[in-house]
PDB file of C-alpha atoms (C1' of nucleotides) in Angstrom:
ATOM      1  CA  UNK A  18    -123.847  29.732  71.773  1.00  0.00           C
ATOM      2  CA  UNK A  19    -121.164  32.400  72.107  1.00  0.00           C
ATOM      3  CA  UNK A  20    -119.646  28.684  71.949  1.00  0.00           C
ATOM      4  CA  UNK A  21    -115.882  28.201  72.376  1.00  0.00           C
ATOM      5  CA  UNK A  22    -115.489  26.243  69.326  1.00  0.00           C
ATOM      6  CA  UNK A  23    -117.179  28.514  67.139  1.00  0.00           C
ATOM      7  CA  UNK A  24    -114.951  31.613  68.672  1.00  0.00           C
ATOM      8  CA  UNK A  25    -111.706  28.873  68.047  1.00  0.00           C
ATOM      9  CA  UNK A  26    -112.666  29.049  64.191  1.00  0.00           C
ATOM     10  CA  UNK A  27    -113.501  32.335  63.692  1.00  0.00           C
ATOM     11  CA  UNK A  28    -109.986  33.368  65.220  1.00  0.00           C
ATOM     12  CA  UNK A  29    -108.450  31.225  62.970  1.00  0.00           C
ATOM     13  CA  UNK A  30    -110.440  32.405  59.837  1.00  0.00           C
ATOM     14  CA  UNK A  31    -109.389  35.578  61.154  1.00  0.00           C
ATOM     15  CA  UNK A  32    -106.106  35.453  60.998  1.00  0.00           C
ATOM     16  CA  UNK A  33    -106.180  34.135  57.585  1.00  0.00           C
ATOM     17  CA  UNK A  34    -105.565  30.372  58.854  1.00  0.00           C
ATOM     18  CA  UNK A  35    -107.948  28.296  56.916  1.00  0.00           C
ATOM     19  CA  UNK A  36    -106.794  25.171  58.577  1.00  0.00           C
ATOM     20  CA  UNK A  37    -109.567  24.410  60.369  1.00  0.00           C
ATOM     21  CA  UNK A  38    -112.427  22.597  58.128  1.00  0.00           C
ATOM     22  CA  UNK A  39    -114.112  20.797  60.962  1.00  0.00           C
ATOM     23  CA  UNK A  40    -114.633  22.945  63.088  1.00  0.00           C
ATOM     24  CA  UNK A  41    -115.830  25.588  61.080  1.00  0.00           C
ATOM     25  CA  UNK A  42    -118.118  23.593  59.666  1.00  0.00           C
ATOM     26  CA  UNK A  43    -119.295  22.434  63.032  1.00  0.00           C
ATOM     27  CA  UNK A  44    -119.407  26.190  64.518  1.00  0.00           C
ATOM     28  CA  UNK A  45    -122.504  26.397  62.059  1.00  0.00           C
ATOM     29  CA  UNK A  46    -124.592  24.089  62.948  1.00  0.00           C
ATOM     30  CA  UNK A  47    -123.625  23.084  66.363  1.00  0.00           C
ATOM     31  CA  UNK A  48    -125.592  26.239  68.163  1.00  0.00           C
ATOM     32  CA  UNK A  49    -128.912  24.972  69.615  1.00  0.00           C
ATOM     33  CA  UNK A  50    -131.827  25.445  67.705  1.00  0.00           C
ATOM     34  CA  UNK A  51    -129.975  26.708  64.402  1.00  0.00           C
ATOM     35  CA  UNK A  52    -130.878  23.112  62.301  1.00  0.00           C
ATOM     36  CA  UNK A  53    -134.034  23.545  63.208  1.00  0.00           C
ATOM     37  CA  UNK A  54    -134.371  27.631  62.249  1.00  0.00           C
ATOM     38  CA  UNK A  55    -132.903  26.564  59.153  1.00  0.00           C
ATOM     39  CA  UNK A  56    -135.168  23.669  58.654  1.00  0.00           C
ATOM     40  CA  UNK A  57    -138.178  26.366  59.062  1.00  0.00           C
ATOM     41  CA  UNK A  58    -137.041  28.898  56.921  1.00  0.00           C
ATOM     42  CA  UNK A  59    -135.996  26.586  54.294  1.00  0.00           C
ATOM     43  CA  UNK A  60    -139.298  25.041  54.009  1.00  0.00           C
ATOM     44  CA  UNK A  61    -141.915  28.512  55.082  1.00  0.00           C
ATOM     45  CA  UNK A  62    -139.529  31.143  53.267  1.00  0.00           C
ATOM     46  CA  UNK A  63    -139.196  34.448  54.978  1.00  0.00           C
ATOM     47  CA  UNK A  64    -141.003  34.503  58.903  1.00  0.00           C
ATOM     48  CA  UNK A  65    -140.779  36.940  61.213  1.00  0.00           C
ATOM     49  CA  UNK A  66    -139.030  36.550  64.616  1.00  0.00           C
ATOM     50  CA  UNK A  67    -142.530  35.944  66.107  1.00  0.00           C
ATOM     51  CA  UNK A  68    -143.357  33.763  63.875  1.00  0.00           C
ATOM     52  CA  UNK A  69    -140.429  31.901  64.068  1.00  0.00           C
ATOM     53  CA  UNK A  70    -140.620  31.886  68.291  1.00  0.00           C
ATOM     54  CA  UNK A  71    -143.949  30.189  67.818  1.00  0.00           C
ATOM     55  CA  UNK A  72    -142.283  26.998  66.022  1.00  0.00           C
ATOM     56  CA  UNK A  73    -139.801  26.914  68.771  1.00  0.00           C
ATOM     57  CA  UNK A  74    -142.021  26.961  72.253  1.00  0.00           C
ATOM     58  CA  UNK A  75    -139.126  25.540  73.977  1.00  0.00           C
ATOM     59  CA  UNK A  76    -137.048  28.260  72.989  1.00  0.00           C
ATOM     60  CA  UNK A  77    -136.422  31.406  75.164  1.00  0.00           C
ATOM     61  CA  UNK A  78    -136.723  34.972  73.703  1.00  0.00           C
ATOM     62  CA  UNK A  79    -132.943  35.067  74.666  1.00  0.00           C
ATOM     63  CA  UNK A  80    -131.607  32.321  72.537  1.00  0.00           C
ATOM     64  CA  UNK A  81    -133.535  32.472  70.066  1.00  0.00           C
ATOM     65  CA  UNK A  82    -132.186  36.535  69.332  1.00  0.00           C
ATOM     66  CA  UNK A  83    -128.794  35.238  69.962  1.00  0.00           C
ATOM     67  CA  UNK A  84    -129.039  32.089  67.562  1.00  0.00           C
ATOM     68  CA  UNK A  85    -130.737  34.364  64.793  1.00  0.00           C
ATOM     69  CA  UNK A  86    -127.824  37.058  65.191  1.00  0.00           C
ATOM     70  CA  UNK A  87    -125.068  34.085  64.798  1.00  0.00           C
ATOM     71  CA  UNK A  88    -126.869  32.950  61.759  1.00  0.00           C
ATOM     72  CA  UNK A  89    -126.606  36.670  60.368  1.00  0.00           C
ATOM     73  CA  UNK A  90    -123.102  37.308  61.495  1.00  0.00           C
ATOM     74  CA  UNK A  91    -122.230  33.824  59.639  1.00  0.00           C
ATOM     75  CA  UNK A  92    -124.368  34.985  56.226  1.00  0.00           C
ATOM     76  CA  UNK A  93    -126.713  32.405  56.649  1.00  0.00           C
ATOM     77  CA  UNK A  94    -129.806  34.457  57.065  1.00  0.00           C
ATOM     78  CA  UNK A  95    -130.578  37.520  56.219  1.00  0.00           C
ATOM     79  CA  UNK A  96    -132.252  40.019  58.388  1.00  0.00           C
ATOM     80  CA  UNK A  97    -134.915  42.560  57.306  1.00  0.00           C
ATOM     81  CA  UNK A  98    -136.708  45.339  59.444  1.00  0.00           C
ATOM     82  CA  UNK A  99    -139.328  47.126  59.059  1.00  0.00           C
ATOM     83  CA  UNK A 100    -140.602  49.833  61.380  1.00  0.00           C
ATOM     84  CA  UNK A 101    -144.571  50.155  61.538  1.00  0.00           C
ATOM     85  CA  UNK A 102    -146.337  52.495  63.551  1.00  0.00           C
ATOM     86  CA  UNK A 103    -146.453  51.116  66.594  1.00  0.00           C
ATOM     87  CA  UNK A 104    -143.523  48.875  66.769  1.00  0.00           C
ATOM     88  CA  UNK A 105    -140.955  47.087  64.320  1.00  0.00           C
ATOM     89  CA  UNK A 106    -141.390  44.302  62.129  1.00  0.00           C
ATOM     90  CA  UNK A 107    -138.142  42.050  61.679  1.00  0.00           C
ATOM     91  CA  UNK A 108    -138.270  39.132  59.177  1.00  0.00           C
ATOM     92  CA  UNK A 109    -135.561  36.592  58.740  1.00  0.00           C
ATOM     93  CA  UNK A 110    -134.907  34.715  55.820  1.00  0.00           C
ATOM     94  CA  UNK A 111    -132.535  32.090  53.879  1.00  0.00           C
ATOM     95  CA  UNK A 112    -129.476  33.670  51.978  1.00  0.00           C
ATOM     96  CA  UNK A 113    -128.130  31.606  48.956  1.00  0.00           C
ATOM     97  CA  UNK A 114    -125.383  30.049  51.383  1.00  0.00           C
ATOM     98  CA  UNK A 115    -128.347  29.318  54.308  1.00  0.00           C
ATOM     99  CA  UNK A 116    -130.387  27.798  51.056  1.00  0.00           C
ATOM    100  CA  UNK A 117    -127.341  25.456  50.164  1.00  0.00           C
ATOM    101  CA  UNK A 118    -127.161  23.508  53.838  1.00  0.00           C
ATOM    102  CA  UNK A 119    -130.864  22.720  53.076  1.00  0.00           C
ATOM    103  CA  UNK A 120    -130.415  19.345  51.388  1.00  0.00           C
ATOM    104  CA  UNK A 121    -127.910  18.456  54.318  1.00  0.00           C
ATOM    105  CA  UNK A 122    -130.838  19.671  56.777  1.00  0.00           C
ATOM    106  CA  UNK A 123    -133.531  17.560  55.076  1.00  0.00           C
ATOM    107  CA  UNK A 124    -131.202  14.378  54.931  1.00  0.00           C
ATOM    108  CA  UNK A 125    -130.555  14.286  59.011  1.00  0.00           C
ATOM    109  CA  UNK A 126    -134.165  15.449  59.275  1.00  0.00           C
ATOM    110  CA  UNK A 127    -135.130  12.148  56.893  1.00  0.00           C
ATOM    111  CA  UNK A 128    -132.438  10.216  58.588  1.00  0.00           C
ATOM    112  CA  UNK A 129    -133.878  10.785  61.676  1.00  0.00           C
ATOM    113  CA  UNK A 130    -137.897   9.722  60.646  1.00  0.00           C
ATOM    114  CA  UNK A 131    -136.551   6.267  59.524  1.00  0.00           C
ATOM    115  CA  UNK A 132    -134.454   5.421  62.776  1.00  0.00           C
ATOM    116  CA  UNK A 133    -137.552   6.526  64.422  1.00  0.00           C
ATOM    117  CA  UNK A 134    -139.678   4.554  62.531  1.00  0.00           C
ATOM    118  CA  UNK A 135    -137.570   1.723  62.968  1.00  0.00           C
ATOM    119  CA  UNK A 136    -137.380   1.485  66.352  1.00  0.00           C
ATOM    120  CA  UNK A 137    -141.428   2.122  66.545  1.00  0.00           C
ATOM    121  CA  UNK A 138    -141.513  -0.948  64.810  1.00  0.00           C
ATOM    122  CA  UNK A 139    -139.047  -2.999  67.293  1.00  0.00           C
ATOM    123  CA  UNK A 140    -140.609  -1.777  70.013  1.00  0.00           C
ATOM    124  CA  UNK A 141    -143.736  -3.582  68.940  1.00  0.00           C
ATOM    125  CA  UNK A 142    -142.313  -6.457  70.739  1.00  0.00           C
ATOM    126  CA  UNK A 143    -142.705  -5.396  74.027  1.00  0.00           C
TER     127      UNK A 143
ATOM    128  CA  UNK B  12    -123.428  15.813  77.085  1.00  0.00           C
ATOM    129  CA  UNK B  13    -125.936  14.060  79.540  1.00  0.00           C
ATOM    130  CA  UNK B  14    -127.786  17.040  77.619  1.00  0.00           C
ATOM    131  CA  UNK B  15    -131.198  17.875  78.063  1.00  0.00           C
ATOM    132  CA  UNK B  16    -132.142  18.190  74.374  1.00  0.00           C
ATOM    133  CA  UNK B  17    -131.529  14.374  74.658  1.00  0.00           C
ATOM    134  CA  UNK B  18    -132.565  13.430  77.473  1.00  0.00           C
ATOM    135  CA  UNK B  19    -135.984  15.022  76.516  1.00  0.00           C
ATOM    136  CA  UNK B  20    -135.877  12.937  73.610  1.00  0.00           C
ATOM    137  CA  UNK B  21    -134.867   9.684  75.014  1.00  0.00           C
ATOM    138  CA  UNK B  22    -138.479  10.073  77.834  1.00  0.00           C
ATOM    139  CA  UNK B  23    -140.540  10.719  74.937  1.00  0.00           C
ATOM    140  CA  UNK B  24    -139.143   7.713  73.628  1.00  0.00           C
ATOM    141  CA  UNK B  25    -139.077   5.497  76.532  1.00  0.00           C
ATOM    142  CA  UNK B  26    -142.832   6.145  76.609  1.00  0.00           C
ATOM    143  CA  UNK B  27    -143.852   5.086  73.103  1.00  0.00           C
ATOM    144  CA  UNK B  28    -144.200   8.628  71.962  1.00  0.00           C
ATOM    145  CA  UNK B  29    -142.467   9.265  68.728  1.00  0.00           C
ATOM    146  CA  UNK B  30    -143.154  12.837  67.946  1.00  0.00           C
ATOM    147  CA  UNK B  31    -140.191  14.136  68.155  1.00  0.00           C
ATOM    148  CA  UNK B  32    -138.443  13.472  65.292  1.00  0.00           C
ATOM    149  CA  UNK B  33    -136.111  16.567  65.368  1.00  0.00           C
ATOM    150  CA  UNK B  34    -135.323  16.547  68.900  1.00  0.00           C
ATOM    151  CA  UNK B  35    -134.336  13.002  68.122  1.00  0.00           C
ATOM    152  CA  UNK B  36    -132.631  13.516  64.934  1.00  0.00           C
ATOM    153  CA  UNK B  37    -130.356  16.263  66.688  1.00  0.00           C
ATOM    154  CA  UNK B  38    -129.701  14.033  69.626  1.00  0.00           C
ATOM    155  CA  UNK B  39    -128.152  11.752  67.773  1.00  0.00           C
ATOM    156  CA  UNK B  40    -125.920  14.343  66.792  1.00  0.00           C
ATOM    157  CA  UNK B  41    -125.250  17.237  68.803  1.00  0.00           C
ATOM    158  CA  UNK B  42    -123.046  16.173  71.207  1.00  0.00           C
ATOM    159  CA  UNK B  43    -119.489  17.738  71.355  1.00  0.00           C
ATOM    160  CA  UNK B  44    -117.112  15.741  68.948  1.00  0.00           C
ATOM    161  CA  UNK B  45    -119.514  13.300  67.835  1.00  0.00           C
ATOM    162  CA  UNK B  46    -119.603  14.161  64.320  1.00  0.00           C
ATOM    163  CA  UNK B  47    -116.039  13.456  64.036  1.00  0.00           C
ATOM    164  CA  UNK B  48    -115.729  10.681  65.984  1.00  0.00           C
ATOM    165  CA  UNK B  49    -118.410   9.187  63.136  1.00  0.00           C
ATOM    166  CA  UNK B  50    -116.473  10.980  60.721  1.00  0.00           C
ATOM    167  CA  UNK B  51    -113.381   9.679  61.736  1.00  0.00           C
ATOM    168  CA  UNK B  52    -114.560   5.710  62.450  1.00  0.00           C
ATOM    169  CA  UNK B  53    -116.493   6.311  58.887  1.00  0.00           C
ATOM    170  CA  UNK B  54    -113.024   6.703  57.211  1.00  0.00           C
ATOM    171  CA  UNK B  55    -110.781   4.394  59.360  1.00  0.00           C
ATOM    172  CA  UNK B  56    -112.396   1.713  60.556  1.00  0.00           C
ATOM    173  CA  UNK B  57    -112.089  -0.033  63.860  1.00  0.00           C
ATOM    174  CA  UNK B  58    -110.016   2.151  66.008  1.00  0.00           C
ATOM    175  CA  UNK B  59    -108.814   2.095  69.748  1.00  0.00           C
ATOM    176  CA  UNK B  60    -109.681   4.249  72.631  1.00  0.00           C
ATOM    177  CA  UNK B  61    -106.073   5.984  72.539  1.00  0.00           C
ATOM    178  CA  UNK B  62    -106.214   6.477  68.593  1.00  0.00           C
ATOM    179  CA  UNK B  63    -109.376   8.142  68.045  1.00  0.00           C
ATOM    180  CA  UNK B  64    -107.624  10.432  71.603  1.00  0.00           C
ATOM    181  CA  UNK B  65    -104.735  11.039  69.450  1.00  0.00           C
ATOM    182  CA  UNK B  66    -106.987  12.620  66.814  1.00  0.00           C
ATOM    183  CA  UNK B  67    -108.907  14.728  68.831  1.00  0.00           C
ATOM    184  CA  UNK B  68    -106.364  16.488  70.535  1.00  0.00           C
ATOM    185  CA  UNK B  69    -108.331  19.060  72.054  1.00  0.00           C
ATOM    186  CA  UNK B  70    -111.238  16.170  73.630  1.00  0.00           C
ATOM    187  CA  UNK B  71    -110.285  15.385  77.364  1.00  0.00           C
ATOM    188  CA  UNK B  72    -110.156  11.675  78.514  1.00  0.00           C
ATOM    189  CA  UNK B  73    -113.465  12.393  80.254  1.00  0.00           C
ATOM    190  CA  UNK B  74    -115.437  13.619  77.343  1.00  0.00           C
ATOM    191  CA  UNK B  75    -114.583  11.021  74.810  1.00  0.00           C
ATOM    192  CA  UNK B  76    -115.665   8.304  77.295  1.00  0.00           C
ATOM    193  CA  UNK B  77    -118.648  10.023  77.860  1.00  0.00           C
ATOM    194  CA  UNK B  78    -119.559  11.014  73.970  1.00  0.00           C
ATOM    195  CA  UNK B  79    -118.644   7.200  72.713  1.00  0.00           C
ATOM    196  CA  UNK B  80    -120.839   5.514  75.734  1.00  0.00           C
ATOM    197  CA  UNK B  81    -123.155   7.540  74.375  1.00  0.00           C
ATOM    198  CA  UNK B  82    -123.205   6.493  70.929  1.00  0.00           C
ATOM    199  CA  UNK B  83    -122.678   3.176  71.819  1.00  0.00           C
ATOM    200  CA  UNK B  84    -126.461   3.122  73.956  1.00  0.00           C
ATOM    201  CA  UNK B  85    -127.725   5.272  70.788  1.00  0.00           C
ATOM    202  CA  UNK B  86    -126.227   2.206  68.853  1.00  0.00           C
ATOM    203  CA  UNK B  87    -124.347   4.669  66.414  1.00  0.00           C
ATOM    204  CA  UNK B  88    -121.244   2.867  67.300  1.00  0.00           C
ATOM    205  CA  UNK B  89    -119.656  -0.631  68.097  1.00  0.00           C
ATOM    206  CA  UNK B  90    -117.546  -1.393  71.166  1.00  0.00           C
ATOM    207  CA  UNK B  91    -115.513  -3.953  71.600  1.00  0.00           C
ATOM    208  CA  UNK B  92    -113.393  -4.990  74.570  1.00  0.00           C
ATOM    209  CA  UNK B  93    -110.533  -7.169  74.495  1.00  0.00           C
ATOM    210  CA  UNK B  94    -108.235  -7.998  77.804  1.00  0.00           C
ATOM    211  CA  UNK B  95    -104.610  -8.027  77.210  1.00  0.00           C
ATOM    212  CA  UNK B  96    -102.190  -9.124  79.583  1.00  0.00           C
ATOM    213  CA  UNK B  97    -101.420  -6.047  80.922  1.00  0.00           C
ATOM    214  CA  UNK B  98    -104.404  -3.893  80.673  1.00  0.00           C
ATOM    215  CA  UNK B  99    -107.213  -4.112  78.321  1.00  0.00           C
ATOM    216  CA  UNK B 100    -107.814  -2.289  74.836  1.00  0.00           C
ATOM    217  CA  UNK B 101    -111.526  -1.184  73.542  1.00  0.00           C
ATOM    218  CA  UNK B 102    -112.093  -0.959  69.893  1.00  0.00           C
ATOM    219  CA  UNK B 103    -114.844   1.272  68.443  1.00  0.00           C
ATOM    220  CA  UNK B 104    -116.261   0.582  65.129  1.00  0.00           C
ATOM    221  CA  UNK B 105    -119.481   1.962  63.385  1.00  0.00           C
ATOM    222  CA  UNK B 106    -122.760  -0.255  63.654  1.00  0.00           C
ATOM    223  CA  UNK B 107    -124.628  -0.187  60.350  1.00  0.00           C
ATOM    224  CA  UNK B 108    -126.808   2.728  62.123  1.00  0.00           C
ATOM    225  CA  UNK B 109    -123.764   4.696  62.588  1.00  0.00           C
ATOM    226  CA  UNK B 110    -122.634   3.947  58.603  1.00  0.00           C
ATOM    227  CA  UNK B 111    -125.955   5.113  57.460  1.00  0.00           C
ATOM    228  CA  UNK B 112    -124.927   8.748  58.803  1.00  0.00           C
ATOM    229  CA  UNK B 113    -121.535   8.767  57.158  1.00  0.00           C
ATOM    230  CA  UNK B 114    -122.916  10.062  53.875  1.00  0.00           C
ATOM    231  CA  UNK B 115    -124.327  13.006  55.963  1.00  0.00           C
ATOM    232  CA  UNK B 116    -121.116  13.427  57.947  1.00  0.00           C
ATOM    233  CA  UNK B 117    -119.227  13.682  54.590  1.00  0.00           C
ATOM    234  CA  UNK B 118    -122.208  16.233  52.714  1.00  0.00           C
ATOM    235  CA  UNK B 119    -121.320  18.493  55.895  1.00  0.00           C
ATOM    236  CA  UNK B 120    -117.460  18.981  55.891  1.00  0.00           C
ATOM    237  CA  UNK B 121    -117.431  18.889  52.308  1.00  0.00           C
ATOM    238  CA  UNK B 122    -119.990  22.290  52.659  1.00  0.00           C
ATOM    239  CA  UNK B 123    -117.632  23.317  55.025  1.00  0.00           C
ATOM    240  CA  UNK B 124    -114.526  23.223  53.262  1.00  0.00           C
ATOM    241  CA  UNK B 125    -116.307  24.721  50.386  1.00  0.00           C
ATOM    242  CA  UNK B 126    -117.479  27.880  52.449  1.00  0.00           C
ATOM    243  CA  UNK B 127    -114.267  27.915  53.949  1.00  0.00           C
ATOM    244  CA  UNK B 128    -112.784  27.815  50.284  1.00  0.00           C
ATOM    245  CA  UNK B 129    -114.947  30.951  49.203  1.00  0.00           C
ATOM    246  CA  UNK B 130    -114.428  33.109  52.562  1.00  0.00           C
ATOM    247  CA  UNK B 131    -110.627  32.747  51.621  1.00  0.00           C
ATOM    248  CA  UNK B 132    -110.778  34.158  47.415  1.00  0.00           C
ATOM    249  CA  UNK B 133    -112.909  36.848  49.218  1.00  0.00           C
ATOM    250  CA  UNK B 134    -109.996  37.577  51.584  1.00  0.00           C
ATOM    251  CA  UNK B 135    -107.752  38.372  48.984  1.00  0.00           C
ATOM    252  CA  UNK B 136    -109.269  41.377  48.441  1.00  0.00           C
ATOM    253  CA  UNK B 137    -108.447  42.744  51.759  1.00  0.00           C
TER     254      UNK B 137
ATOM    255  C1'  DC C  28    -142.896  43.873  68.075  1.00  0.00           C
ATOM    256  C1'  DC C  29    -137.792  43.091  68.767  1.00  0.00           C
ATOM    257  C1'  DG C  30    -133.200  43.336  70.752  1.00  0.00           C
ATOM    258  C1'  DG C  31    -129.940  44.394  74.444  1.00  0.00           C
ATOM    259  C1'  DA C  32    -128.365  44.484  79.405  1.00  0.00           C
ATOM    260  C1'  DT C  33    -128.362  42.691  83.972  1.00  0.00           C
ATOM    261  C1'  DC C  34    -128.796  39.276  87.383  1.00  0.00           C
ATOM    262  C1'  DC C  35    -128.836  34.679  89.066  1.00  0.00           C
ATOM    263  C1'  DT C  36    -129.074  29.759  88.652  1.00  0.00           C
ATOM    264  C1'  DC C  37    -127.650  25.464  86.978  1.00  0.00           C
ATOM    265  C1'  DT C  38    -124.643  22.361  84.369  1.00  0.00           C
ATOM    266  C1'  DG C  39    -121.101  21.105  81.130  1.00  0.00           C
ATOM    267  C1'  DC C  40    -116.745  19.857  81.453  1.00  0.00           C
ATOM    268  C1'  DG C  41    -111.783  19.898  83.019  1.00  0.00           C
ATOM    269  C1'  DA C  42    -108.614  18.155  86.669  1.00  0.00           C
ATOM    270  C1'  DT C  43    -107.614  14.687  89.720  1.00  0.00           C
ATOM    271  C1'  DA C  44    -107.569  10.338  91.829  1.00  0.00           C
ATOM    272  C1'  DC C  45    -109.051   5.456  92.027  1.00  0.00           C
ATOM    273  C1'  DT C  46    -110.548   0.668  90.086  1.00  0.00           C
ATOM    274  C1'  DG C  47    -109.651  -3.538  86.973  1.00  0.00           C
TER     275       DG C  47
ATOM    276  C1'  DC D   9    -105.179   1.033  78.759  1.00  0.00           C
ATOM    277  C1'  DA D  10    -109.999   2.400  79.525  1.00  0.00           C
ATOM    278  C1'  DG D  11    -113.721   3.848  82.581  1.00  0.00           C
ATOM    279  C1'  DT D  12    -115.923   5.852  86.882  1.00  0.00           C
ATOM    280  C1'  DA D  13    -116.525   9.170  90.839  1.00  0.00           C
ATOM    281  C1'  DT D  14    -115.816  13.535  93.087  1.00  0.00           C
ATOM    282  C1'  DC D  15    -115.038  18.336  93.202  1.00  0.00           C
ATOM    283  C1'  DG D  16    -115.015  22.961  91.425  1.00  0.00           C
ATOM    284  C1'  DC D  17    -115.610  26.705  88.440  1.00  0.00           C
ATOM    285  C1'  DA D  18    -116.542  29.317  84.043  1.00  0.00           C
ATOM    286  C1'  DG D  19    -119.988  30.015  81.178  1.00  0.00           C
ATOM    287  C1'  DA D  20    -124.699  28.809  79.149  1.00  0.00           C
ATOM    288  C1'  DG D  21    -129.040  30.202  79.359  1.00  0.00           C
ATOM    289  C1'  DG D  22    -133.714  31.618  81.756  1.00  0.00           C
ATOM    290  C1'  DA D  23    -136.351  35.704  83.802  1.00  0.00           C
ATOM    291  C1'  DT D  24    -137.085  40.342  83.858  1.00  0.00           C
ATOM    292  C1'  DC D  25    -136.748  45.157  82.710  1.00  0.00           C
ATOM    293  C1'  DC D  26    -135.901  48.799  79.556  1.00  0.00           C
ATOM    294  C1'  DG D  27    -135.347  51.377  75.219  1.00  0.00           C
ATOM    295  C1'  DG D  28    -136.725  52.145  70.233  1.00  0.00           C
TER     296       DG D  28
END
DNA sequence: CCGGATCCTCTGCGATACTG
DNA sequence: CAGTATCGCAGAGGATCCGG
């Protein structure tokens, strides 16, 4: 995101001013794709970036570096490269903090297959 | 947000296709301020146009119409218009949709202010 | 295979002004 | 008071190229 609200919290953390729950909070989730790059590594463990770009097709090489580097910078994944001989190998995974928004991921996640489901069934009616 | 994420969501939708669940789940959600505004009707109740303004401080006139119509066609939240002599007041409440998330809403600030909690012990060591 | 830098396009969103 | 319409710009984000 490079998002405005994120850069509000983080100046506020900064400077020592914790005052600022919300939007912290939101700052962590709100980038786009980041629910679902947690959903993923949650659920497949440790994937590399490749790996990772594959579950996301809509997702430009671009954002999806920039989404994975917020993640780091805010401890939620942890980045691991290796260098092979050709090339480099980089694998993402959870850290303990990354693990502990899981159950919050799976409950919109499950939220959102009910609602769905539920308006399948309305739209029976048409 | 008139965002694409949901507008993506809302075609696949409109034409009886339903897999999408996590576009759809975060559509419902990832629109700016919307997670308070739900957090804020969870813990309130009915409130006015000009009293959920005066809690979001930062929101412009333009965006809080825009994120509450929003809802309101997603069904997340109630709104009700009643004409006063003068001019005319709107109250917002949460449908039984919108309650549903509320539990979420709450599982996510109170992660927040957790985090936020630990970052500042570990600051004390600076 | 991955990440960063540059360029260019498109759009989110604020400001303003107008209706009821 | 609440919502809509128009305009304008900063910034998000895609495409592409390069460097390791």
């Amino acid at each position: 995101m490079t998002d405005t609200a994120r850069e509000y919290a983080q100046e506020k953390i900064a400077k020592k001013d914790f005052s600022c729950a919300k939007e912290y909070t939101l700052s962590m989730f709100s980038g786009k794709y980041k629910i679902v790059i947690l959903y993923h590594l949650g659920h497949n463990g440790t994937m590399r970036f490749s790996q990772i770009q594959r579950l996301l097709d809509h997702a430009s090489h671009k954002m999806l570096t920039q989404q994975l580097k917020e993640m780091a910078d805010d401890n939620l994944v942890d980045r691991r490269e290796e260098t092979i001989n050709n090339g480099k190998a980089v694998y993402y995974s959870l850290t303990d903090t990354g693990e502990s928004l899981i159950p919050i991921v799976d409950d919109m996640f499950s939220w959102g297959k009910n609602r769905l489901a539920s308006l399948e069934v309305s739209s029976d009616f048409n």
